[in-house]
Tab-separated table of C-alpha atoms in Angstrom:
chain	number	residue	atom	x	y	z
W	16	MET	CA	31.336	-3.100	4.671
W	17	SER	CA	32.346	-3.795	8.031
W	18	THR	CA	33.754	-7.232	8.659
W	19	LYS	CA	32.227	-7.270	12.658
W	20	LYS	CA	29.067	-7.657	13.350
W	21	ASP	CA	27.640	-4.045	14.954
W	22	LYS	CA	26.616	-4.034	18.707
W	23	PHE	CA	23.714	-1.736	19.992
W	24	SER	CA	22.489	-0.412	23.371
W	25	THR	CA	18.812	-0.465	24.910
W	26	GLN	CA	18.903	3.666	23.848
W	27	ASP	CA	19.887	2.672	20.115
W	28	ILE	CA	17.081	0.064	19.818
W	29	LYS	CA	14.487	2.613	21.636
W	30	PHE	CA	15.657	5.171	18.981
W	31	MET	CA	15.094	3.200	16.091
W	32	ARG	CA	11.764	1.940	17.582
W	33	LEU	CA	11.138	5.340	17.020
W	34	ALA	CA	12.135	6.288	13.547
W	35	ILE	CA	10.336	2.674	12.940
W	36	LYS	CA	6.869	4.806	13.521
W	37	LEU	CA	7.562	7.817	11.852
W	38	ALA	CA	8.321	6.021	9.042
W	39	ARG	CA	5.359	3.529	8.870
W	40	ALA	CA	3.253	6.824	9.088
W	41	ARG	CA	3.946	7.582	6.200
W	42	LYS	CA	3.883	3.761	4.298
W	43	GLY	CA	1.533	3.956	1.263
W	44	LEU	CA	1.917	8.301	0.593
W	45	THR	CA	5.553	8.496	-0.685
W	46	GLY	CA	5.145	8.178	-4.393
W	47	ASP	CA	8.252	5.885	-5.708
W	48	ASN	CA	10.390	6.685	-2.806
W	49	PRO	CA	10.628	4.470	0.175
W	50	SER	CA	8.480	6.225	3.545
W	51	VAL	CA	11.937	6.312	5.682
W	52	GLY	CA	12.026	7.510	9.322
W	53	CYS	CA	14.762	9.406	11.305
W	54	VAL	CA	15.358	10.560	14.641
W	55	ILE	CA	18.665	13.082	15.158
W	56	VAL	CA	20.055	12.530	18.732
W	57	LYS	CA	22.232	14.341	21.003
W	58	LYS	CA	23.594	13.176	24.600
W	59	SER	CA	20.420	10.494	24.963
W	60	GLN	CA	17.922	13.980	24.072
W	61	ILE	CA	15.868	13.979	20.696
W	62	LEU	CA	16.955	16.743	18.901
W	63	SER	CA	15.089	16.250	15.737
W	64	ILE	CA	12.813	13.776	13.496
W	65	GLY	CA	11.795	13.360	10.135
W	66	GLN	CA	9.831	10.990	7.836
W	67	THR	CA	9.434	11.445	3.652
W	68	GLY	CA	7.571	13.748	2.768
W	69	LEU	CA	4.342	13.550	0.869
W	70	ASN	CA	5.133	11.700	-2.795
W	71	GLY	CA	8.036	11.404	-1.592
W	72	ARG	CA	10.272	14.330	-1.440
W	73	PRO	CA	12.294	15.346	0.584
W	74	HIS	CA	13.698	13.241	1.949
W	75	ALA	CA	13.492	11.872	5.444
W	76	GLU	CA	17.029	12.941	6.906
W	77	THR	CA	16.249	16.282	4.513
W	78	ASN	CA	13.447	17.191	7.207
W	79	ALA	CA	15.135	16.135	10.144
W	80	ILE	CA	18.363	18.023	9.561
W	81	ASN	CA	16.020	20.888	8.436
W	82	ASN	CA	13.779	20.754	11.687
W	83	SER	CA	16.516	21.165	14.253
W	84	PHE	CA	17.439	24.266	15.389
W	85	GLN	CA	20.134	22.991	17.493
W	86	ASN	CA	23.818	22.822	16.537
W	87	LEU	CA	23.783	18.982	15.173
W	88	SER	CA	27.620	19.099	15.227
W	89	GLY	CA	28.722	15.750	17.656
W	90	SER	CA	25.216	14.236	17.151
W	91	LYS	CA	23.706	10.942	16.237
W	92	MET	CA	21.350	10.082	13.491
W	93	TYR	CA	18.710	7.214	13.568
W	94	ILE	CA	17.119	5.869	9.559
W	95	THR	CA	15.319	2.992	9.055
W	96	LEU	CA	16.719	3.146	5.145
W	97	GLU	CA	20.171	3.830	3.625
W	98	PRO	CA	20.567	6.977	2.880
W	99	CYS	CA	20.703	7.870	-0.755
W	100	THR	CA	24.419	9.024	-2.567
W	101	HIS	CA	22.771	9.993	-5.996
W	102	TYR	CA	21.742	13.107	-7.391
W	103	GLY	CA	17.718	13.138	-8.560
W	104	GLN	CA	15.050	15.792	-8.053
W	105	THR	CA	17.190	16.724	-4.353
W	106	PRO	CA	20.948	16.542	-3.221
W	107	PRO	CA	22.667	13.294	-2.228
W	108	CYS	CA	20.797	12.900	1.579
W	109	THR	CA	24.527	12.471	2.810
W	110	ASN	CA	25.610	15.249	1.434
W	111	SER	CA	23.831	17.342	4.246
W	112	ILE	CA	24.165	14.969	6.606
W	113	ILE	CA	28.215	15.693	6.131
W	114	GLU	CA	27.663	19.356	6.378
W	115	SER	CA	25.464	19.395	9.460
W	116	GLY	CA	28.402	18.291	11.729
W	117	ILE	CA	26.774	14.994	12.792
W	118	ASP	CA	29.119	12.503	14.041
W	119	GLU	CA	27.435	9.027	13.548
W	120	VAL	CA	24.882	7.140	12.152
W	121	ILE	CA	22.850	4.209	12.364
W	122	TYR	CA	20.623	2.645	9.511
W	123	SER	CA	18.859	-0.709	9.786
W	124	ILE	CA	19.203	-2.041	5.938
W	125	ASN	CA	20.981	-1.598	2.285
W	126	ASP	CA	18.411	0.445	-0.252
W	127	ILE	CA	18.417	-2.327	-2.365
W	128	ASP	CA	18.709	0.768	-5.076
W	129	ASN	CA	21.632	-0.152	-7.383
W	130	LYS	CA	22.430	3.655	-7.156
W	131	VAL	CA	22.474	3.481	-3.533
W	132	LYS	CA	23.593	-0.046	-1.805
W	133	GLY	CA	26.257	0.060	0.601
W	134	LYS	CA	27.916	3.324	-1.024
W	135	SER	CA	26.427	5.712	1.847
W	136	PHE	CA	28.639	3.359	4.206
W	137	LYS	CA	32.269	4.113	2.475
W	138	ILE	CA	30.444	7.850	1.722
W	139	LEU	CA	30.296	8.491	5.602
W	140	THR	CA	32.979	6.077	7.000
W	141	LYS	CA	35.546	8.977	4.532
W	142	LYS	CA	34.503	12.430	6.291
W	143	ASN	CA	35.573	10.700	9.852
W	144	ILE	CA	31.433	9.520	10.576
W	145	LYS	CA	30.985	6.514	12.228
W	146	VAL	CA	28.220	4.189	10.674
W	147	LYS	CA	26.461	0.956	12.638
W	148	ARG	CA	24.288	-1.089	10.146
W	149	GLY	CA	21.590	-3.596	10.754
W	150	LEU	CA	20.087	-2.338	13.555
W	151	LEU	CA	16.025	-4.020	14.182
W	152	LYS	CA	16.848	-4.763	10.048
W	153	ASN	CA	14.141	-8.127	10.560
W	154	GLU	CA	11.146	-5.496	11.486
W	155	VAL	CA	12.689	-2.570	8.527
W	156	LYS	CA	12.034	-5.641	6.254
W	157	LYS	CA	8.672	-5.927	7.013
W	158	LEU	CA	8.388	-2.399	6.568
W	159	TYR	CA	9.856	-1.844	3.293
W	160	ASN	CA	7.445	-5.546	1.874
W	161	SER	CA	6.177	-3.265	-0.346
W	162	TYR	CA	9.221	-1.087	-2.092
W	163	LEU	CA	11.337	-3.972	-2.562
W	164	VAL	CA	8.217	-5.406	-4.491
W	165	ASN	CA	7.863	-2.344	-6.700
W	166	ARG	CA	11.171	-1.833	-7.080
W	167	LEU	CA	11.984	-5.631	-7.379
W	168	ASN	CA	8.773	-6.843	-9.782
W	169	LYS	CA	7.773	-3.673	-11.457
W	170	MET	CA	4.690	-4.899	-9.845
W	171	PRO	CA	2.271	-2.517	-7.764
W	172	TYR	CA	2.170	-4.060	-4.135
W	173	ILE	CA	-1.642	-5.892	-3.794
W	174	THR	CA	-3.483	-6.075	-1.036
W	175	GLY	CA	-6.459	-7.928	-1.292
W	176	LYS	CA	-9.887	-7.033	1.346
W	177	ILE	CA	-13.184	-9.236	1.827
W	178	ALA	CA	-16.276	-8.659	3.948
W	179	VAL	CA	-17.649	-11.829	4.719
W	180	SER	CA	-21.082	-13.012	6.776
W	181	LYS	CA	-21.413	-16.174	9.327
W	182	ASN	CA	-23.382	-18.031	6.578
W	183	ASN	CA	-20.171	-16.845	4.219
W	184	LEU	CA	-22.355	-14.589	2.248
W	185	ILE	CA	-20.652	-11.379	0.593
W	186	TYR	CA	-24.020	-9.758	-0.864
W	187	SER	CA	-27.322	-9.821	0.231
W	188	GLU	CA	-30.172	-8.077	-1.342
W	189	ASN	CA	-32.024	-7.351	1.733
W	190	LYS	CA	-28.710	-5.774	3.633
W	191	LYS	CA	-25.706	-4.397	2.251
W	192	ARG	CA	-23.215	-3.472	5.485
W	193	ILE	CA	-21.613	-6.940	6.577
W	194	THR	CA	-19.452	-5.580	8.733
W	195	ASN	CA	-19.808	-3.004	11.930
W	196	LYS	CA	-18.142	0.895	11.962
W	197	PHE	CA	-15.218	-0.471	13.549
W	198	SER	CA	-14.456	-2.432	10.814
W	199	GLU	CA	-15.572	0.203	8.565
W	200	LYS	CA	-13.141	2.213	9.785
W	201	LEU	CA	-10.118	0.071	8.779
W	202	THR	CA	-11.604	-0.751	5.744
W	203	HIS	CA	-11.698	3.191	5.228
W	204	PHE	CA	-7.636	3.004	6.875
W	205	LEU	CA	-7.306	0.743	4.021
W	206	ARG	CA	-8.229	2.883	1.158
W	207	TYR	CA	-5.951	6.190	2.420
W	208	LYS	CA	-3.453	3.528	2.896
W	209	ASN	CA	-3.421	2.730	-0.955
W	210	ASP	CA	-2.306	4.618	-3.836
W	211	GLY	CA	-5.219	2.740	-6.279
W	212	ILE	CA	-8.558	0.616	-5.789
W	213	LEU	CA	-10.214	-1.939	-8.430
W	214	ILE	CA	-13.332	-3.628	-8.704
W	215	THR	CA	-15.192	-4.797	-11.071
W	216	GLY	CA	-18.011	-3.779	-13.324
W	217	LYS	CA	-20.617	-5.886	-11.495
W	218	THR	CA	-19.014	-4.954	-7.775
W	219	LEU	CA	-20.093	-0.939	-9.850
W	220	ASN	CA	-22.928	-1.782	-10.519
W	221	THR	CA	-25.042	-3.908	-7.592
W	222	ASP	CA	-23.166	-2.058	-4.799
W	223	ASN	CA	-22.918	1.343	-6.384
W	224	PRO	CA	-19.578	1.934	-3.876
W	225	ARG	CA	-18.126	5.196	-3.412
W	226	LEU	CA	-14.730	3.495	-3.276
W	227	THR	CA	-13.040	6.486	-1.300
W	228	CYS	CA	-11.538	7.100	2.377
W	229	ARG	CA	-13.856	8.488	4.998
W	230	LEU	CA	-11.588	8.902	8.038
W	231	LYS	CA	-12.300	12.489	8.925
W	232	GLY	CA	-9.427	15.102	7.428
W	233	TYR	CA	-8.258	12.520	5.504
W	234	GLU	CA	-10.471	12.162	2.462
W	235	LYS	CA	-8.018	14.228	-0.163
W	236	PHE	CA	-5.882	10.801	0.246
W	237	SER	CA	-8.780	8.826	-1.205
W	238	PRO	CA	-7.059	5.898	-3.734
W	239	LYS	CA	-7.608	6.110	-7.356
W	240	LYS	CA	-10.800	3.562	-8.846
W	241	ILE	CA	-10.312	1.466	-11.392
W	242	ILE	CA	-12.770	-0.938	-12.367
W	243	LEU	CA	-12.372	-4.054	-15.235
W	244	ASP	CA	-15.873	-3.283	-17.149
W	245	LYS	CA	-15.523	-5.710	-20.323
W	246	GLU	CA	-18.381	-4.198	-21.954
W	247	LEU	CA	-18.123	-0.696	-20.609
W	248	SER	CA	-21.526	-1.195	-18.730
W	249	ILE	CA	-21.361	0.812	-16.339
W	250	ASN	CA	-24.010	2.755	-15.126
W	251	PRO	CA	-24.547	5.821	-15.757
W	252	LYS	CA	-26.306	7.178	-12.475
W	253	SER	CA	-23.657	5.411	-10.295
W	254	TYR	CA	-21.591	7.330	-7.897
W	255	ILE	CA	-18.350	6.800	-9.791
W	256	PHE	CA	-19.942	7.294	-13.648
W	257	LYS	CA	-20.962	11.055	-11.886
W	258	ASN	CA	-17.996	12.201	-10.024
W	259	ALA	CA	-15.826	10.623	-12.345
W	260	LYS	CA	-14.468	14.772	-13.109
W	261	THR	CA	-12.963	15.384	-9.906
W	262	GLU	CA	-11.959	11.961	-8.841
W	263	PRO	CA	-9.574	10.109	-11.221
W	264	THR	CA	-11.278	7.169	-12.359
W	265	ILE	CA	-9.738	4.631	-14.972
W	266	ILE	CA	-11.306	1.893	-16.995
W	267	PHE	CA	-10.178	-1.268	-18.209
W	268	HIS	CA	-11.570	-2.267	-21.174
W	269	ASN	CA	-12.215	-4.537	-24.159
W	270	SER	CA	-15.140	-2.559	-25.930
W	271	LYS	CA	-15.662	-1.063	-29.339
W	272	ASN	CA	-18.629	0.588	-28.663
W	273	LYS	CA	-18.144	4.189	-29.996
W	274	ASN	CA	-21.331	6.088	-28.277
W	275	LYS	CA	-20.453	4.014	-24.964
W	276	LEU	CA	-16.336	5.432	-25.622
W	277	ARG	CA	-17.057	8.871	-25.869
W	278	ILE	CA	-19.316	9.613	-22.724
W	279	LEU	CA	-16.720	8.339	-21.130
W	280	LYS	CA	-14.318	10.693	-21.938
W	281	LYS	CA	-16.733	12.805	-22.182
W	282	GLN	CA	-16.951	12.438	-18.192
W	283	LYS	CA	-12.769	12.924	-17.847
W	284	ILE	CA	-12.833	8.886	-17.628
W	285	HIS	CA	-9.061	7.399	-18.383
W	286	LEU	CA	-9.930	4.969	-20.682
W	287	ILE	CA	-7.807	1.639	-21.446
W	288	ARG	CA	-8.456	-1.310	-24.440
W	289	SER	CA	-7.032	-4.458	-23.104
W	290	ASP	CA	-6.468	-8.100	-25.299
W	291	LEU	CA	-8.675	-11.014	-22.908
W	292	LYS	CA	-7.948	-14.101	-22.450
W	293	ARG	CA	-9.659	-17.471	-24.198
W	294	LYS	CA	-11.972	-17.239	-21.172
W	295	ASN	CA	-12.925	-13.638	-22.250
W	296	SER	CA	-11.162	-12.400	-18.980
W	297	PHE	CA	-8.397	-10.024	-18.803
W	298	TYR	CA	-4.874	-10.974	-18.649
W	299	LEU	CA	-4.867	-9.770	-14.750
W	300	LYS	CA	-0.989	-9.534	-14.872
W	301	ASP	CA	-1.078	-6.932	-17.885
W	302	ILE	CA	-3.596	-4.554	-16.382
W	303	LEU	CA	-1.558	-4.892	-12.993
W	304	GLU	CA	1.970	-3.861	-15.259
W	305	LYS	CA	-0.155	-0.704	-16.735
W	306	ILE	CA	-1.434	0.210	-13.711
W	307	TYR	CA	2.204	0.479	-12.727
W	308	SER	CA	2.967	1.936	-15.057
W	309	LEU	CA	0.760	4.532	-14.143
W	310	GLY	CA	2.525	5.290	-11.022
W	311	ILE	CA	-0.067	3.031	-8.634
W	312	ARG	CA	2.464	1.164	-6.597
W	313	SER	CA	0.205	0.215	-4.180
W	314	LEU	CA	-3.000	-1.398	-5.107
W	315	LEU	CA	-6.629	-2.370	-2.947
W	316	ILE	CA	-8.494	-4.922	-4.178
W	317	GLU	CA	-12.619	-4.747	-3.014
W	318	GLY	CA	-14.092	-6.541	-5.858
W	319	GLY	CA	-15.821	-10.057	-5.210
W	320	ASP	CA	-15.711	-13.095	-5.324
W	321	LYS	CA	-14.632	-14.387	-8.910
W	322	ILE	CA	-12.332	-11.516	-9.144
W	323	THR	CA	-10.984	-12.645	-5.717
W	324	ASN	CA	-10.188	-15.856	-6.624
W	325	SER	CA	-8.179	-15.031	-10.004
W	326	PHE	CA	-5.731	-12.984	-7.415
W	327	ILE	CA	-5.675	-16.040	-5.387
W	328	LYS	CA	-5.004	-18.763	-8.053
W	329	ASN	CA	-2.657	-16.387	-9.306
W	330	ASN	CA	-0.875	-15.637	-6.823
W	331	LEU	CA	-0.849	-11.661	-6.793
W	332	PHE	CA	-1.992	-10.836	-3.380
W	333	ASN	CA	0.777	-9.716	-1.415
W	334	GLU	CA	-1.641	-9.259	2.041
W	335	PHE	CA	-4.905	-10.113	2.461
W	336	TYR	CA	-8.060	-9.006	5.329
W	337	LEU	CA	-10.637	-10.857	6.033
W	338	PHE	CA	-13.520	-9.493	7.706
W	339	LYS	CA	-15.686	-12.159	9.129
W	340	SER	CA	-18.965	-11.330	10.448
W	341	PRO	CA	-20.952	-12.952	13.438
W	342	ASN	CA	-24.439	-12.563	11.725
W	343	LYS	CA	-26.196	-14.022	8.765
W	344	LEU	CA	-27.095	-12.908	5.767
W	345	SER	CA	-30.644	-13.285	4.293
W	346	LYS	CA	-30.643	-15.900	1.296
W	347	LYS	CA	-34.568	-15.134	0.134
W	348	LYS	CA	-33.002	-12.408	-2.866
W	349	LYS	CA	-30.637	-12.322	-4.619
W	350	TYR	CA	-26.782	-13.506	-2.732
W	351	SER	CA	-23.795	-14.333	-3.230
W	352	ASN	CA	-21.824	-16.663	-1.920
W	353	PHE	CA	-17.771	-16.622	-0.912
W	354	THR	CA	-16.407	-19.522	-2.613
W	355	SER	CA	-12.728	-19.032	-2.321
W	356	LEU	CA	-12.158	-19.620	1.481
W	357	LYS	CA	-10.579	-23.357	0.839
W	358	LEU	CA	-8.518	-21.933	-1.428
W	359	LEU	CA	-7.067	-18.651	0.481
W	360	ASN	CA	-6.513	-21.718	3.265
W	361	LYS	CA	-5.012	-23.371	1.064
W	362	LYS	CA	-2.744	-20.951	-0.989
W	363	TYR	CA	-1.616	-18.844	2.592
W	364	ASP	CA	-1.229	-22.590	5.259
W	365	LYS	CA	2.317	-22.244	5.424
W	366	THR	CA	2.775	-18.371	5.863
W	367	PRO	CA	2.677	-15.999	8.894
W	368	LYS	CA	-1.693	-14.938	9.980
W	369	ILE	CA	-2.610	-12.393	12.130
W	370	ARG	CA	-5.823	-12.274	13.493
W	371	PHE	CA	-7.666	-10.021	16.057
W	372	ARG	CA	-11.605	-8.426	16.972
W	373	LEU	CA	-13.334	-5.234	16.327
W	374	LEU	CA	-16.008	-5.851	18.351
W	375	ASN	CA	-17.718	-8.989	17.409
W	376	ASP	CA	-15.835	-9.139	13.523
W	377	ILE	CA	-12.632	-11.263	13.423
W	378	ILE	CA	-10.197	-10.105	10.989
W	379	THR	CA	-7.999	-12.712	9.858
W	380	ILE	CA	-4.078	-11.023	7.550
W	381	TYR	CA	-2.738	-13.565	5.380
W	382	GLU	CA	0.648	-12.191	4.427
W	383	LYS	CA	2.894	-13.338	1.844
């Protein structure tokens, strides 16, 4: 490791910001691997760019090198994360960099993977490639918040989302939609960015949601559906039940009802029996560890008040989106309150918050 602090030019900052944008665009879509952005520059001109491939391969550095049709000798590579140094399903990115003729590499932060951490610096400098580190490291650390949670905790990165009316209702029988169409698009963007989406059986039977991403052109990125349904009370007329054969669906339950189990298995639903606590509720951490073992690295919770409250109490949300509508909902028929707002603000009292408007809706993002 170098003893002096590396210095960077305004151009270095500009090109690394582009690499960050490339990485951010693929975040949530690269499976086990982190989303990396890469830019190759020569004489202040961009020769090539690269991102981590969908589902994690090829890596960004390899894509950037392969995307260039020019001689890379004398060029400089900007990468958001330390390039890999080990053989896995693909050769090391450091090999590709060395073979390409690139003269200088600037990457922001070290990888936390022990197979890589700090090794690329030694490998590349031994081949007379100049290496600098630390550029925009605070921005990049935030970019890899989900990757850090995955690798360090062996848990999915968990995002919560709930929409609330002006009079603090999350459901009214007289009106289903709470927020405006732009907030709805943001909800679908969150679905696009997450591997899985979790609700309860109660929410399923009350709302009959689809839980799909319906942004035009991104429908194929809909998350896997995960339902917490102790007694397998899922309505066979619901959208999720009817489409389970083509849209991956997982149900965590605690039922021994052979008839229900047979019917759901016939629909190709993945059934996982889980133990209950004394209060007749699931052990959420056990559920989340199992979800992680199934390859789901980012999870969106779109449940009701009870499940949201449980996640807040157990400090399980890594970030939370609160959608606040200026409109009131009726209390004439069945309705549900959002009781967790005070608890939410208390739990995130000392953490950053982002607040913005989408027309008249106010969105607040709570972050750990």
